[in-house]
Coordinates of C-alpha atoms and ligand atoms in Angstrom, one line a residue:
M1 CA 70.5 5.6 -125.2
Q2 CA 70.0 6.9 -128.6
N3 CA 73.1 9.1 -128.5
K4 CA 75.1 6.1 -127.1
I5 CA 74.1 3.8 -129.8
E6 CA 75.1 6.4 -132.6
E7 CA 78.4 6.8 -130.8
I8 CA 78.8 3.0 -130.8
S9 CA 77.5 2.6 -134.4
A10 CA 80.3 5.4 -135.6
L11 CA 83.0 3.4 -133.4
I12 CA 82.3 0.2 -135.1
K13 CA 82.1 1.5 -138.6
A14 CA 85.4 3.4 -138.4
C15 CA 87.0 -0.4 -137.0
G16 CA 85.4 -1.9 -140.0
A17 CA 86.9 0.5 -142.6
F18 CA 90.4 -0.1 -140.8
I19 CA 89.5 -4.0 -141.5
K20 CA 88.7 -3.5 -144.9
E21 CA 91.6 -1.3 -145.8
A22 CA 94.2 -3.6 -144.0
D23 CA 97.3 -4.1 -145.4
R24 CA 97.7 -7.5 -146.3
S25 CA 101.1 -7.4 -147.6
C26 CA 102.9 -8.7 -144.4
L27 CA 99.7 -9.9 -142.3
Q28 CA 101.2 -11.1 -138.8
I29 CA 99.5 -14.2 -138.1
D30 CA 99.4 -16.2 -135.0
E31 CA 97.9 -19.7 -133.9
K32 CA 95.7 -20.2 -130.9
A33 CA 94.7 -23.5 -129.1
G34 CA 92.5 -25.6 -131.3
H35 CA 92.5 -26.8 -135.0
A36 CA 93.3 -24.1 -137.5
N37 CA 92.5 -21.3 -134.7
F38 CA 94.3 -18.2 -135.8
V39 CA 94.6 -14.4 -134.7
T40 CA 96.1 -11.6 -136.6
E41 CA 97.5 -8.4 -135.8
Y42 CA 94.1 -6.9 -136.8
D43 CA 92.1 -8.7 -134.4
K44 CA 94.4 -7.3 -131.8
K45 CA 94.3 -3.7 -132.8
V46 CA 90.5 -3.8 -133.5
E47 CA 89.9 -5.0 -130.2
K48 CA 92.0 -2.6 -128.4
R49 CA 90.1 0.3 -130.4
L50 CA 86.9 -1.0 -129.6
K51 CA 87.5 -1.5 -125.8
D52 CA 89.0 2.0 -125.5
G53 CA 86.2 3.6 -127.4
L54 CA 83.3 1.6 -125.8
L55 CA 84.5 2.3 -122.3
Q56 CA 84.3 5.7 -122.9
I57 CA 80.8 5.6 -124.4
I58 CA 79.5 3.5 -121.1
P59 CA 82.3 3.8 -118.6
E60 CA 80.1 1.6 -116.0
A61 CA 80.3 -1.4 -118.3
K62 CA 83.0 -4.2 -118.5
F63 CA 84.6 -5.7 -121.4
I64 CA 84.8 -9.1 -122.4
G65 CA 86.9 -9.5 -126.0
E66 CA 87.8 -12.7 -127.7
E67 CA 91.5 -11.7 -127.6
G68 CA 91.6 -10.5 -124.3
E69 CA 91.6 -12.1 -120.8
G70 CA 91.0 -11.4 -117.2
V71 CA 87.3 -10.4 -116.8
R72 CA 85.0 -13.2 -115.9
F73 CA 81.2 -12.8 -116.8
S74 CA 78.5 -12.5 -113.9
E75 CA 74.8 -12.2 -114.4
K76 CA 74.9 -8.8 -112.5
G77 CA 76.0 -5.7 -114.3
M78 CA 76.7 -4.4 -117.7
Y79 CA 79.4 -6.2 -120.2
F80 CA 80.3 -5.7 -123.6
I81 CA 80.8 -8.9 -125.2
V82 CA 82.9 -8.2 -128.2
D83 CA 84.4 -10.0 -131.5
P84 CA 86.7 -7.7 -133.2
I85 CA 86.8 -9.8 -136.1
D86 CA 84.1 -12.6 -136.6
G87 CA 85.5 -14.6 -139.7
T88 CA 89.2 -14.6 -139.1
T89 CA 90.0 -17.2 -141.4
N90 CA 88.0 -15.4 -144.0
F91 CA 89.8 -12.0 -143.1
I92 CA 93.2 -14.2 -143.6
K93 CA 91.9 -15.6 -146.9
D94 CA 90.5 -11.9 -148.1
Y95 CA 87.2 -13.8 -148.5
H96 CA 85.3 -10.4 -147.6
N97 CA 82.8 -12.2 -145.4
S98 CA 83.8 -11.1 -141.8
C99 CA 82.4 -8.8 -139.3
I100 CA 82.5 -7.0 -136.1
S101 CA 80.4 -8.4 -133.2
V102 CA 79.4 -6.0 -129.9
A103 CA 76.6 -6.9 -127.6
L104 CA 76.0 -5.4 -124.3
I105 CA 74.6 -7.8 -121.7
T106 CA 72.7 -6.2 -118.8
D107 CA 72.1 -8.3 -115.7
G108 CA 72.6 -11.4 -117.9
E109 CA 70.0 -10.1 -120.6
A110 CA 71.3 -8.9 -124.4
T111 CA 70.2 -5.4 -124.3
L112 CA 72.2 -3.9 -127.3
A113 CA 73.5 -5.7 -130.5
F114 CA 75.7 -4.3 -133.0
V115 CA 77.2 -6.4 -136.0
Y116 CA 79.1 -4.8 -139.1
N117 CA 80.0 -6.2 -142.2
P118 CA 82.5 -3.8 -143.8
Y119 CA 82.5 -5.3 -147.0
L120 CA 78.7 -4.9 -147.8
D121 CA 78.8 -1.6 -145.3
E122 CA 75.9 -3.5 -143.9
L123 CA 75.1 -2.4 -139.8
F124 CA 72.7 -4.8 -138.2
T125 CA 71.6 -3.6 -134.8
A126 CA 69.1 -4.2 -132.1
Q127 CA 67.6 -3.1 -128.8
K128 CA 65.8 -5.3 -126.5
G129 CA 62.1 -4.8 -127.3
M130 CA 62.6 -2.4 -130.0
G131 CA 63.1 -4.6 -133.1
A132 CA 66.1 -5.3 -135.3
Y133 CA 67.2 -3.2 -138.2
C134 CA 69.9 -3.3 -141.0
N135 CA 71.3 0.1 -141.9
G136 CA 68.0 1.7 -140.5
T137 CA 65.6 -0.8 -141.9
Q138 CA 63.5 -2.8 -139.7
I139 CA 64.1 -6.6 -140.4
H140 CA 62.1 -9.8 -139.8
V141 CA 63.0 -13.5 -140.2
S142 CA 61.2 -15.2 -143.1
R143 CA 57.7 -17.3 -143.1
Q144 CA 59.1 -19.8 -145.1
P145 CA 59.0 -23.3 -143.8
L146 CA 62.1 -25.3 -143.6
E147 CA 61.4 -27.4 -146.8
N148 CA 61.6 -24.0 -148.5
G149 CA 64.4 -23.0 -146.4
V150 CA 68.3 -22.5 -146.7
V151 CA 70.1 -23.9 -143.5
L152 CA 73.5 -22.3 -142.3
F153 CA 75.8 -24.1 -140.1
G154 CA 79.4 -23.7 -138.5
T155 CA 81.6 -26.5 -138.5
S156 CA 82.8 -25.8 -134.8
P157 CA 86.2 -25.7 -136.5
Y158 CA 88.2 -25.4 -133.4
H159 CA 86.4 -28.6 -131.6
E160 CA 87.6 -31.6 -133.6
E161 CA 85.5 -34.0 -131.6
L162 CA 82.3 -32.2 -132.9
N163 CA 83.1 -32.4 -136.5
E164 CA 81.3 -35.8 -137.3
A165 CA 78.2 -34.6 -135.3
S166 CA 78.1 -31.1 -137.3
F167 CA 78.4 -32.8 -140.6
Q168 CA 75.7 -35.4 -139.8
M169 CA 73.3 -32.8 -138.5
A170 CA 74.2 -30.4 -141.5
Y171 CA 73.5 -33.8 -143.7
D172 CA 70.2 -34.2 -142.1
Y173 CA 68.9 -30.4 -142.6
F174 CA 70.4 -30.8 -146.1
K175 CA 67.8 -33.5 -146.7
K176 CA 64.9 -31.5 -145.4
A177 CA 65.7 -28.0 -146.8
L178 CA 66.5 -26.8 -150.2
D179 CA 70.3 -26.5 -149.6
I180 CA 73.0 -25.8 -146.9
R181 CA 75.6 -23.0 -146.6
R182 CA 78.8 -22.3 -144.5
S183 CA 79.8 -18.9 -144.7
G184 CA 82.7 -18.7 -142.0
S185 CA 81.1 -15.9 -139.6
A186 CA 78.6 -17.1 -137.0
A187 CA 77.4 -13.4 -136.3
L188 CA 76.7 -12.8 -140.1
D189 CA 74.7 -16.3 -140.4
L190 CA 72.7 -15.1 -137.5
C191 CA 71.9 -11.7 -139.2
S192 CA 71.1 -13.7 -142.4
V193 CA 68.5 -15.7 -140.5
A194 CA 67.2 -12.3 -138.9
A195 CA 67.1 -10.7 -142.3
G196 CA 65.1 -13.5 -143.8
R197 CA 68.0 -14.6 -146.0
A198 CA 68.0 -17.9 -144.6
E199 CA 65.7 -20.1 -142.5
L200 CA 67.9 -21.6 -139.9
Y201 CA 71.5 -21.5 -138.4
F202 CA 73.2 -24.2 -136.1
E203 CA 76.5 -24.6 -134.5
L204 CA 77.6 -27.2 -131.9
C205 CA 79.9 -25.0 -130.1
L206 CA 80.2 -21.2 -130.1
S207 CA 81.8 -18.6 -127.5
P208 CA 79.6 -16.1 -126.3
W209 CA 81.3 -13.2 -128.5
D210 CA 80.2 -15.3 -131.6
H211 CA 76.4 -15.2 -130.9
A212 CA 75.6 -12.6 -128.1
A213 CA 74.8 -9.7 -130.7
G214 CA 73.7 -11.9 -133.6
G215 CA 71.1 -13.8 -131.1
L216 CA 69.5 -10.7 -129.9
I217 CA 69.3 -9.5 -133.4
V218 CA 67.6 -12.9 -134.4
K219 CA 65.0 -12.5 -131.5
E220 CA 64.5 -8.9 -132.2
A221 CA 63.6 -9.7 -136.0
G222 CA 60.9 -12.0 -134.6
G223 CA 63.0 -15.5 -134.4
I224 CA 64.0 -18.1 -131.8
V225 CA 67.5 -18.4 -130.3
T226 CA 68.3 -21.6 -128.0
D227 CA 71.1 -24.0 -127.6
I228 CA 70.3 -27.5 -129.8
D229 CA 68.3 -28.6 -126.7
G230 CA 66.3 -25.8 -126.3
N231 CA 68.0 -24.4 -123.5
P232 CA 68.8 -20.3 -123.4
V233 CA 72.1 -19.8 -124.8
R234 CA 74.8 -18.9 -122.2
Y235 CA 77.3 -15.7 -121.9
D236 CA 79.2 -17.3 -119.2
M237 CA 80.9 -20.2 -121.0
P238 CA 80.7 -21.8 -124.7
C239 CA 77.4 -23.5 -125.8
S240 CA 75.7 -24.6 -129.0
V241 CA 73.3 -22.5 -130.7
L242 CA 70.3 -23.1 -133.0
A243 CA 68.5 -19.8 -134.4
R244 CA 65.5 -20.2 -136.6
N245 CA 62.4 -18.2 -137.9
Q246 CA 59.1 -19.5 -136.3
Ligands
IPD1 C1 84.4 -18.2 -135.7 C2 83.3 -18.2 -136.9 C3 82.9 -19.7 -137.7 C4 82.5 -20.4 -136.6 C5 83.5 -20.5 -135.4 C6 84.0 -19.1 -134.7 P1 86.3 -16.4 -135.4 O1 84.9 -17.0 -135.3 O2 82.4 -17.3 -136.4 O3 82.0 -19.1 -138.6 O4 82.2 -21.6 -137.3 O5 82.9 -21.4 -134.5 O6 84.8 -19.4 -133.9 O7 87.5 -17.5 -135.0 O8 86.4 -16.5 -136.8 O9 86.2 -15.0 -134.7
CA2 CA1 84.0 -15.5 -133.7
CA3 CA1 87.2 -13.4 -133.8

């Protein structure tokens, strides 16, 4: 498995360099369903490159990517669940806070996770039962209580019906914690909780490719990941996500 982890890491880093060096002079941007939901030529090209590369490394796995279609998740077997660019709006705005997110789900459980931020050259990785790492150094969630904590949240931007509830919840946490942040990348928010840079993250509706990798990284860093009602997160459909230290 170690060889495969190294091959996957190298593939993801190469794709990250491609994102970082994107030719932004005539970026082709299309709209998808939902409010302000965009896809660029880079989301599509990176997904294709990841699909080809990952299926060469683990040919028995199936591939589910945000920009692809056709493959349905099942509790049996191996699935790559991939977001080629998490933080597409940030990417369009040249905001330098986007990442590649790759999870391997085996018989319904996340077993490998990679989240790569090419702007900081930070590769977060986790293997089930083996801890979580950032660039090879083990990471842990913080021990700070909420009142000394920073709370991250996502606005579920593509689901307008959740806007009010999201901001109400953010306001409630703002009153209880030191402050709140909204970064524009769910996967990087999860890694921030894993690395002890923030204490809690929530979002009321995420797709599996947004949280599958980051969720395993939080758990392997000693944190807790559920939906907002305390149930396990899902890989077969969207769900809410609440990640926190102990
Ligand atoms: C989005 C980002 C954002 C979160 C959205 C996600 P995308 O992913 O992670 O932070 O609030 O819910 O959909 O569309 O940039 O890959
Ligand atoms: Ca995403
Ligand atoms: Ca995406």
